Short mmCIF file of C-alpha atoms in Angstrom, two decimals:
data_model
loop_
_atom_site.label_atom_id
_atom_site.label_comp_id
_atom_site.label_asym_id
_atom_site.label_seq_id
_atom_site.Cartn_x
_atom_site.Cartn_y
_atom_site.Cartn_z
CA UNK A 3 0.00 0.00 0.00
CA UNK A 4 1.51 3.35 -0.98
CA UNK A 5 1.09 6.63 0.88
CA UNK A 6 -1.55 8.02 -1.49
CA UNK A 7 -3.70 4.89 -1.18
CA UNK A 8 -3.40 4.95 2.59
CA UNK A 9 -4.45 8.58 2.77
CA UNK A 10 -7.51 7.83 0.62
CA UNK A 11 -8.50 5.13 3.07
CA UNK A 12 -7.82 7.05 6.27
CA UNK A 13 -8.71 10.67 5.46
CA UNK A 14 -9.83 12.38 8.67
CA UNK A 15 -12.24 14.65 6.83
CA UNK A 16 -14.53 11.77 5.87
CA UNK A 17 -13.74 9.21 8.57
CA UNK A 18 -13.70 6.49 5.92
CA UNK A 19 -12.86 2.98 7.15
CA UNK A 20 -9.15 2.65 7.91
CA UNK A 21 -7.33 -0.47 6.69
CA UNK A 22 -4.74 -1.97 9.04
CA UNK A 23 -3.92 -5.21 7.31
CA UNK A 24 -0.17 -5.20 7.86
CA UNK A 25 2.70 -3.50 9.61
CA UNK A 26 3.58 -1.97 6.27
CA UNK A 27 0.35 -0.01 6.39
CA UNK A 28 1.34 1.38 9.76
CA UNK A 29 4.74 2.34 8.43
CA UNK A 30 3.18 4.12 5.46
CA UNK A 31 0.89 6.03 7.78
CA UNK A 32 3.73 7.10 10.01
CA UNK A 33 5.55 8.53 6.99
CA UNK A 34 2.49 10.15 5.46
CA UNK A 35 3.47 13.79 6.01
CA UNK A 36 1.63 16.93 7.03
CA UNK A 37 -1.08 16.60 4.36
CA UNK A 38 -2.90 14.03 6.51
CA UNK A 39 -4.55 14.53 9.88
CA UNK A 40 -2.64 11.40 10.88
CA UNK A 41 0.79 12.93 10.30
CA UNK A 42 1.45 14.55 13.67
CA UNK A 43 -0.35 15.57 16.81
CA UNK A 44 -0.02 19.21 15.78
CA UNK A 45 -2.48 18.49 12.95
CA UNK A 46 -5.22 17.61 15.43
CA UNK A 47 -7.48 20.62 15.86
CA UNK A 48 -10.58 21.06 17.98
CA UNK A 49 -13.82 20.12 16.22
CA UNK A 50 -16.17 21.07 19.06
CA UNK A 51 -16.43 24.83 18.64
CA UNK A 52 -19.60 24.52 16.59
CA UNK A 53 -21.72 22.92 19.29
CA UNK A 54 -23.37 24.78 22.16
CA UNK A 55 -23.83 23.72 25.79
CA UNK A 56 -27.24 23.03 27.25
CA UNK A 57 -29.22 26.27 27.58
CA UNK A 58 -30.75 27.71 30.73
CA UNK A 59 -34.17 27.35 29.12
CA UNK A 60 -33.65 23.61 28.70
CA UNK A 61 -32.59 23.27 32.33
CA UNK A 62 -35.72 25.12 33.41
CA UNK A 63 -37.80 22.73 31.30
CA UNK A 64 -36.06 19.80 33.01
CA UNK A 65 -37.01 21.14 36.43
CA UNK A 66 -40.64 21.54 35.33
CA UNK A 67 -40.67 17.96 34.06
CA UNK A 68 -39.15 16.76 37.32
CA UNK A 69 -41.81 18.60 39.31
CA UNK A 70 -44.51 17.02 37.18
CA UNK A 71 -43.06 13.58 37.83
CA UNK A 72 -42.77 14.38 41.54
CA UNK A 73 -46.49 15.09 41.62
CA UNK A 74 -47.19 11.77 39.88
CA UNK A 75 -45.05 9.90 42.40
CA UNK A 76 -46.33 11.78 45.47
CA UNK A 77 -42.94 13.32 46.22
CA UNK A 78 -42.89 16.67 48.02
CA UNK A 79 -39.22 17.45 47.31
CA UNK A 80 -35.88 16.03 46.19
CA UNK A 81 -32.40 16.58 47.60
CA UNK A 82 -29.67 16.24 44.94
CA UNK A 83 -25.98 15.87 45.85
CA UNK A 84 -23.13 16.99 43.54
CA UNK A 85 -22.76 14.89 40.43
CA UNK A 86 -24.42 14.42 37.07
CA UNK A 87 -27.96 15.00 38.34
CA UNK A 88 -27.03 18.30 39.99
CA UNK A 89 -25.34 19.45 36.79
CA UNK A 90 -28.31 18.22 34.72
CA UNK A 91 -30.85 20.32 36.58
CA UNK A 92 -28.83 23.34 37.77
CA UNK A 93 -25.54 23.48 35.88
CA UNK A 94 -23.60 23.32 39.16
CA UNK A 95 -20.38 21.40 38.68
CA UNK A 96 -19.19 20.49 42.14
CA UNK A 97 -17.79 17.60 44.12
CA UNK A 98 -18.81 15.70 47.22
CA UNK A 99 -16.95 16.40 50.43
CA UNK A 100 -17.68 16.23 54.14
CA UNK A 101 -19.34 19.64 53.78
CA UNK A 102 -22.78 19.47 52.22
CA UNK A 103 -23.58 21.24 48.98
CA UNK A 104 -27.01 20.23 47.69
CA UNK A 105 -29.75 21.19 45.27
CA UNK A 106 -33.26 21.27 46.67
CA UNK A 107 -36.08 20.78 44.17
CA UNK A 108 -39.58 21.20 45.65
CA UNK A 109 -42.63 19.83 43.88
CA UNK A 110 -43.91 23.41 43.71
CA UNK A 111 -41.88 26.59 43.78
CA UNK A 112 -38.33 27.61 42.98
CA UNK A 113 -35.26 25.43 43.42
CA UNK A 114 -32.65 26.33 46.03
CA UNK A 115 -29.01 25.56 46.74
CA UNK A 116 -27.37 24.85 50.08
CA UNK A 117 -23.60 25.33 50.34
CA UNK A 118 -20.90 26.34 52.86
CA UNK A 119 -20.49 30.10 53.20
CA UNK A 120 -16.94 30.13 51.87
CA UNK A 121 -17.88 27.99 48.85
CA UNK A 122 -20.74 30.22 47.70
CA UNK A 123 -18.74 32.30 45.16
CA UNK A 124 -17.37 29.17 43.53
CA UNK A 125 -20.74 27.42 43.41
CA UNK A 126 -22.33 30.50 41.83
CA UNK A 127 -19.81 30.34 38.96
CA UNK A 128 -21.57 27.32 37.43
CA UNK A 129 -25.15 27.82 38.69
CA UNK A 130 -27.44 28.32 35.68
CA UNK A 131 -30.95 28.42 37.14
CA UNK A 132 -32.46 29.92 40.29
CA UNK A 133 -31.12 32.54 42.67
CA UNK A 134 -32.01 31.12 46.10
CA UNK A 135 -28.58 30.16 47.45
CA UNK A 136 -28.41 29.65 51.20
CA UNK A 137 -25.22 29.21 53.13
CA UNK A 138 -24.19 27.65 56.39
CA UNK A 139 -21.23 28.39 58.63
CA UNK A 140 -18.83 25.81 59.98
CA UNK A 141 -20.52 25.65 63.39
CA UNK A 142 -24.01 25.30 61.88
CA UNK A 143 -25.98 22.34 60.53
CA UNK A 144 -26.57 22.35 56.77
CA UNK A 145 -29.59 20.12 57.36
CA UNK A 146 -31.32 22.86 59.30
CA UNK A 147 -30.82 25.05 56.23
CA UNK A 148 -32.43 22.37 54.07
CA UNK A 149 -35.35 22.19 56.49
CA UNK A 150 -35.78 25.97 56.40
CA UNK A 151 -35.84 25.97 52.60
CA UNK A 152 -38.60 23.38 52.55
CA UNK A 153 -40.56 25.13 55.29
CA UNK A 154 -40.40 28.36 53.28
CA UNK A 155 -42.14 26.41 50.53
CA UNK A 156 -44.75 25.01 52.95
CA UNK A 157 -43.17 21.55 52.98
CA UNK A 158 -42.86 19.97 56.43
CA UNK A 159 -44.28 16.51 55.83
CA UNK A 160 -44.70 14.01 53.01
CA UNK A 161 -42.13 12.16 50.89
CA UNK A 162 -38.66 13.47 50.19
CA UNK A 163 -36.62 11.83 47.44
CA UNK A 164 -32.95 10.83 47.43
CA UNK A 165 -31.02 9.03 44.71
CA UNK A 166 -29.42 5.76 45.79
CA UNK A 167 -25.94 7.29 45.52
CA UNK A 168 -26.63 9.91 48.21
CA UNK A 169 -24.41 9.37 51.23
CA UNK A 170 -25.73 8.01 54.49
CA UNK A 171 -24.86 11.06 56.60
CA UNK A 172 -26.91 13.26 54.27
CA UNK A 173 -29.98 11.06 54.50
CA UNK A 174 -29.76 10.75 58.28
CA UNK A 175 -29.07 14.47 58.70
CA UNK A 176 -32.14 15.46 56.68
CA UNK A 177 -34.24 12.85 58.50
CA UNK A 178 -33.28 14.34 61.85
CA UNK A 179 -34.01 17.89 60.69
CA UNK A 180 -37.34 16.88 59.11
CA UNK A 181 -38.75 14.09 61.32
CA UNK A 182 -42.22 14.24 59.73
CA UNK A 183 -40.96 13.45 56.25
CA UNK A 184 -40.48 9.99 54.71
CA UNK A 185 -37.43 9.01 52.67
CA UNK A 186 -38.20 7.61 49.20
CA UNK A 187 -36.21 6.82 46.06
CA UNK A 188 -35.75 9.77 43.69
CA UNK A 189 -34.90 7.61 40.66
CA UNK A 190 -38.46 7.53 39.28
CA UNK A 191 -38.03 11.28 38.81
CA UNK A 192 -34.34 11.72 38.00
CA UNK A 193 -34.25 8.67 35.73
CA UNK A 194 -37.58 9.69 34.20
CA UNK A 195 -35.91 12.92 33.10
CA UNK A 196 -32.34 11.91 32.29
CA UNK A 197 -33.10 8.64 30.49
CA UNK A 198 -34.74 10.38 27.52
CA UNK A 199 -32.35 12.66 25.65
CA UNK A 200 -33.46 15.79 23.82
CA UNK A 201 -32.15 16.91 20.43
CA UNK A 202 -29.63 19.19 22.15
CA UNK A 203 -28.29 16.31 24.24
CA UNK A 204 -28.04 14.00 21.23
CA UNK A 205 -26.10 16.68 19.35
CA UNK A 206 -23.49 16.84 22.11
CA UNK A 207 -23.22 13.05 22.32
CA UNK A 208 -22.85 12.86 18.54
CA UNK A 209 -19.98 15.34 18.66
CA UNK A 210 -18.30 13.46 21.52
CA UNK A 211 -18.47 10.26 19.47
CA UNK A 212 -16.99 12.08 16.49
CA UNK A 213 -14.08 13.23 18.64
CA UNK A 214 -13.38 9.71 19.84
CA UNK A 215 -13.65 8.15 16.38
CA UNK A 216 -11.28 10.73 14.87
CA UNK A 217 -8.87 10.07 17.73
CA UNK A 218 -8.97 6.36 16.92
CA UNK A 219 -8.16 7.12 13.30
CA UNK A 220 -5.14 9.12 14.38
CA UNK A 221 -3.94 6.56 16.93
CA UNK A 222 -4.34 3.62 14.54
CA UNK A 223 -1.88 5.32 12.21
CA UNK A 224 0.70 5.70 15.00
CA UNK A 225 0.82 2.16 16.37
CA UNK A 226 4.28 0.57 16.28
CA UNK A 227 5.96 -2.61 17.43
CA UNK A 228 7.20 -2.23 21.01
CA UNK A 229 4.62 0.35 22.09
CA UNK A 230 3.25 -0.22 25.59
CA UNK A 231 -0.35 -0.07 26.73
CA UNK A 232 0.47 3.12 28.65
CA UNK A 233 1.89 4.78 25.54
CA UNK A 234 -1.17 4.02 23.44
CA UNK A 235 -3.49 5.13 26.25
CA UNK A 236 -1.63 8.43 26.51
CA UNK A 237 -1.73 8.90 22.74
CA UNK A 238 -5.48 8.29 22.64
CA UNK A 239 -6.22 10.62 25.54
CA UNK A 240 -4.07 13.38 24.07
CA UNK A 241 -5.71 13.06 20.66
CA UNK A 242 -9.20 13.36 22.12
CA UNK A 243 -8.19 16.41 24.14
CA UNK A 244 -6.68 18.13 21.11
CA UNK A 245 -9.84 17.40 19.14
CA UNK A 246 -11.86 19.23 21.79
CA UNK A 247 -12.99 16.44 24.11
CA UNK A 248 -12.66 16.76 27.87
CA UNK A 249 -12.24 14.08 30.53
CA UNK A 250 -10.67 11.74 27.98
CA UNK A 251 -10.06 8.16 29.07
CA UNK A 252 -8.81 4.97 27.47
CA UNK A 253 -8.32 1.27 28.19
CA UNK A 254 -5.54 -0.22 26.06
CA UNK A 255 -5.42 -4.02 26.28
CA UNK A 256 -2.91 -6.05 24.27
CA UNK A 257 -2.49 -9.76 23.58
CA UNK A 258 -3.90 -12.03 26.32
CA UNK A 259 -4.80 -8.97 28.45
CA UNK A 260 -7.59 -8.32 25.92
CA UNK A 261 -9.36 -11.40 27.33
CA UNK A 262 -10.11 -9.39 30.49
CA UNK A 263 -12.78 -6.74 29.80
CA UNK A 264 -11.07 -4.19 32.05
CA UNK A 265 -7.53 -5.48 31.73
CA UNK A 266 -4.87 -6.70 34.15
CA UNK A 267 -1.78 -5.21 35.77
CA UNK A 268 0.48 -7.27 33.52
CA UNK A 269 2.61 -5.13 31.20
CA UNK A 270 2.06 -5.78 27.49
CA UNK A 271 3.62 -4.40 24.33
CA UNK A 272 2.71 -4.56 20.66
CA UNK A 273 4.35 -7.28 18.58
CA UNK A 274 3.66 -8.74 15.16
CA UNK A 275 0.21 -10.35 15.33
CA UNK A 276 -0.84 -8.63 18.58
CA UNK A 277 -4.53 -8.34 19.32
CA UNK A 278 -5.17 -4.73 20.37
CA UNK A 279 -8.40 -3.88 22.20
CA UNK A 280 -9.04 -0.20 22.86
CA UNK A 281 -12.01 1.17 24.81
CA UNK A 282 -12.15 4.94 24.96
CA UNK A 283 -14.31 8.02 25.32
CA UNK A 284 -14.54 11.66 26.30
CA UNK A 285 -17.17 14.29 26.96
CA UNK A 286 -18.36 17.40 25.12
CA UNK A 287 -20.17 19.92 27.32
CA UNK A 288 -20.78 17.13 29.82
CA UNK A 289 -22.05 14.44 27.42
CA UNK A 290 -20.16 11.19 26.92
CA UNK A 291 -18.88 8.96 24.14
CA UNK A 292 -17.82 5.32 24.51
CA UNK A 293 -16.32 3.38 21.60
CA UNK A 294 -14.37 0.10 21.62
CA UNK A 295 -12.31 -1.26 18.75
CA UNK A 296 -10.35 -4.50 18.35
CA UNK A 297 -7.70 -4.84 15.65
CA UNK A 298 -4.60 -6.89 14.93
CA UNK A 299 -1.14 -5.49 14.29
CA UNK A 300 -0.10 -7.51 11.27
CA UNK A 301 -1.81 -10.68 10.12
CA UNK A 302 -4.66 -12.01 12.24
CA UNK A 303 -5.02 -15.71 12.94
CA UNK A 304 -8.11 -17.44 11.65
CA UNK A 305 -9.38 -17.86 15.21
CA UNK A 306 -9.15 -14.14 15.87
CA UNK A 307 -10.91 -13.38 12.58
CA UNK A 308 -13.70 -15.82 13.38
CA UNK A 309 -14.25 -14.41 16.88
CA UNK A 310 -14.12 -10.83 15.54
CA UNK A 311 -16.75 -11.66 12.92
CA UNK A 312 -18.95 -13.33 15.54
CA UNK A 313 -18.81 -10.25 17.77
CA UNK A 314 -19.55 -8.01 14.80
CA UNK A 315 -22.61 -10.12 13.97
CA UNK A 316 -23.54 -9.93 17.67
CA UNK A 317 -23.76 -6.18 17.26
CA UNK A 318 -26.10 -6.67 14.30
CA UNK A 319 -28.29 -9.01 16.36
CA UNK A 320 -28.47 -6.52 19.23
CA UNK A 321 -29.27 -3.63 16.89
CA UNK A 322 -32.06 -5.60 15.20
CA UNK A 323 -33.55 -6.56 18.58
CA UNK A 324 -33.62 -2.97 19.87
CA UNK A 325 -37.15 -2.10 18.81
CA UNK A 326 -39.41 0.57 20.28
CA UNK A 327 -41.51 -0.94 23.06
CA UNK A 328 -39.24 -3.99 23.52
CA UNK A 329 -37.95 -4.68 27.02
CA UNK A 330 -34.27 -3.68 27.17
CA UNK A 331 -33.32 -7.10 28.51
CA UNK A 332 -34.55 -8.77 25.33
CA UNK A 333 -31.61 -7.23 23.46
CA UNK A 334 -29.17 -9.11 25.68
CA UNK A 335 -31.27 -12.27 25.33
CA UNK A 336 -31.10 -12.09 21.54
CA UNK A 337 -27.31 -11.82 21.51
CA UNK A 338 -26.86 -14.78 23.86
CA UNK A 339 -29.28 -16.85 21.79
CA UNK A 340 -27.14 -16.14 18.72
CA UNK A 341 -23.91 -16.92 20.58
CA UNK A 342 -25.30 -20.33 21.56
CA UNK A 343 -25.51 -21.17 17.84
CA UNK A 344 -21.81 -20.34 17.61
CA UNK A 345 -20.86 -22.71 20.42
CA UNK A 346 -20.82 -20.31 23.38
CA UNK A 347 -22.70 -20.59 26.68
CA UNK A 348 -26.15 -19.03 27.05
CA UNK A 349 -25.10 -17.46 30.34
CA UNK A 350 -21.90 -15.69 31.40
CA UNK A 351 -19.38 -18.54 31.31
CA UNK A 352 -16.03 -18.17 29.56
CA UNK A 353 -15.06 -18.40 26.80
CA UNK A 354 -18.04 -16.23 25.97
CA UNK A 355 -19.76 -12.98 26.87
CA UNK A 356 -19.16 -12.35 30.57
CA UNK A 357 -20.85 -8.94 30.78
CA UNK A 358 -24.10 -7.27 29.66
CA UNK A 359 -24.57 -6.45 26.00
CA UNK A 360 -24.76 -2.70 26.66
CA UNK A 361 -25.35 0.11 29.12
CA UNK A 362 -27.20 3.39 29.18
CA UNK A 363 -25.11 6.48 28.48
CA UNK A 364 -25.50 10.25 28.61
CA UNK A 365 -23.91 12.64 31.09
CA UNK A 366 -22.38 9.58 32.73
CA UNK A 367 -20.59 6.83 30.87
CA UNK A 368 -22.80 4.24 32.53
CA UNK A 369 -26.42 5.12 33.18
CA UNK A 370 -29.65 3.21 33.61
CA UNK A 371 -31.18 1.38 31.75
CA UNK A 372 -28.96 -1.50 30.50
CA UNK A 373 -29.12 -4.18 27.83
CA UNK A 374 -29.00 -6.91 30.47
CA UNK A 375 -30.99 -10.02 31.25
CA UNK A 376 -34.17 -9.35 33.17
CA UNK A 377 -34.37 -5.60 32.46
CA UNK A 378 -38.04 -4.93 31.74
CA UNK A 379 -37.94 -1.19 30.96
CA UNK A 380 -39.32 -0.74 27.42
CA UNK A 381 -37.20 1.01 24.83
CA UNK A 382 -38.47 4.44 23.90
CA UNK A 383 -37.49 7.54 21.95
CA UNK A 384 -34.48 9.39 23.35
CA UNK A 385 -32.91 6.45 25.19
CA UNK A 386 -29.19 5.92 24.48
CA UNK A 387 -27.13 2.75 24.84
CA UNK A 388 -23.80 1.18 24.08
CA UNK A 389 -23.88 -1.95 21.90
CA UNK A 390 -20.87 -4.06 22.95
CA UNK A 391 -21.39 -7.83 22.88
CA UNK A 392 -17.75 -8.87 23.32
CA UNK A 393 -16.30 -12.38 23.44
CA UNK A 394 -13.38 -13.33 25.69
CA UNK A 395 -11.12 -16.40 25.57
CA UNK A 396 -8.99 -16.51 28.76
CA UNK A 397 -5.29 -17.09 28.15
CA UNK A 398 -5.59 -16.09 24.51
CA UNK A 399 -7.42 -12.89 23.56
CA UNK A 400 -10.71 -11.01 23.64
CA UNK A 401 -12.69 -9.03 21.11
CA UNK A 402 -14.97 -6.11 21.93
CA UNK A 403 -16.63 -3.82 19.43
CA UNK A 404 -18.67 -1.01 20.93
CA UNK A 405 -20.77 1.65 19.27
CA UNK A 406 -23.43 3.80 20.92
CA UNK A 407 -26.94 4.21 19.59
CA UNK A 408 -30.04 6.26 20.34
CA UNK A 409 -33.69 5.40 19.92
CA UNK A 410 -35.86 7.42 17.55
CA UNK A 411 -39.63 7.05 17.51
CA UNK A 412 -39.20 4.31 14.90
CA UNK A 413 -35.90 2.47 15.41
CA UNK A 414 -32.37 2.66 16.81
CA UNK A 415 -29.77 4.83 15.06
CA UNK A 416 -26.01 4.61 15.58
CA UNK A 417 -23.85 7.59 16.50
CA UNK A 418 -20.95 5.64 14.94
CA UNK A 419 -21.41 2.76 12.53
CA UNK A 420 -19.49 -0.39 13.53
CA UNK A 421 -16.42 -1.33 11.49
CA UNK A 422 -16.73 -3.31 8.29
CA UNK A 423 -14.11 -5.99 8.99
CA UNK A 424 -11.01 -6.73 11.04
CA UNK A 425 -9.00 -5.39 8.10
CA UNK A 426 -11.00 -2.15 8.23
CA UNK A 427 -11.47 -1.75 11.98
CA UNK A 428 -12.41 1.94 12.28
CA UNK A 429 -16.07 2.33 11.26
CA UNK A 430 -17.58 5.71 10.46
CA UNK A 431 -19.62 8.55 11.85
CA UNK A 432 -23.35 8.43 11.10
CA UNK A 433 -25.17 11.74 10.43
CA UNK A 434 -27.46 12.72 13.28
CA UNK A 435 -31.05 11.75 12.52
CA UNK A 436 -33.63 14.53 12.50
#
């Protein structure tokens, strides 16, 4: 393969499938020159300037939807700790410490924020909705402040919602300050909002997936014999950051380490014939991507090709099963039924598929609901999932292909289309559906 042919295959402008059939192809790519986006890291430019963050108006609409769901579920108020849900509703980007910062959402009335006095200026920097920010001093109880907020909104009894991730001291502190209120799960409300993505959210996720796929294209062209997992991980993270992604992450699993979905501590390097499994993502304005690719440096054995093709067909099976109104668990069931025909176990035994077929995704890399056995939540418009039915053979290698999809009112649509073959392991970006 000459340089011109390689550039036609791997042009970053079109994200055409990238062929990696031999080490010669890698060498050609490494010599390709500044005309290609694969030539050097300096050629990687941000592609995220054209997308906008979530607007204040959308956050206000989210709060109204939450309040409507709270009424349906007989919930007088919710207390939200720092994390994705707090950012989702208020824009506040904060962390959890021993000092309480919380968002209070009443069923009726304006939201409020509780935070330490000396943190108030910093919290206000990211607050997008509401202006009722109440502080507490070091010698005071933040839970009394929470109680006063609710009392000012005529809430002193009824159900108060907490997500399952809220820490024990917060729940007990609020319970003591509001003894006439009952603790209930907030997930019917928070999940009922966050599970269904709007057009603005899908746009940000689409851009995040574009960043990650372009980073893969760049990294594939830079792989060399002797490179360590740490080097490839660093290269992938750097590429995503230069392309405009934030919070970039990467799992780089080589050789027999690829048989472990999240890797081992054993050090591995690339050699001729190495199986390379990469799982990577980033965020754009708080919304996540998650793409996995498995390729071979050099010539793949027939066993690797066969397993790769089986996993790729597993993605097709999952995609076909993801129909509007179908229980999410049926997607996982369909993949395992297919794998049985290929000689694998119907359950989670190895060699086989030891994890769920996919997970929800949005502001967090893993969100509810999942493509997993027994999940009865029906698929509906706006839900987003990974599709990653890997296969793992302990002591040898593993294959995982992962592309994220979103549900329209008719069918699933990919953010990134899965790769065509092990010789063309990149895949391509799919235009965002209207």
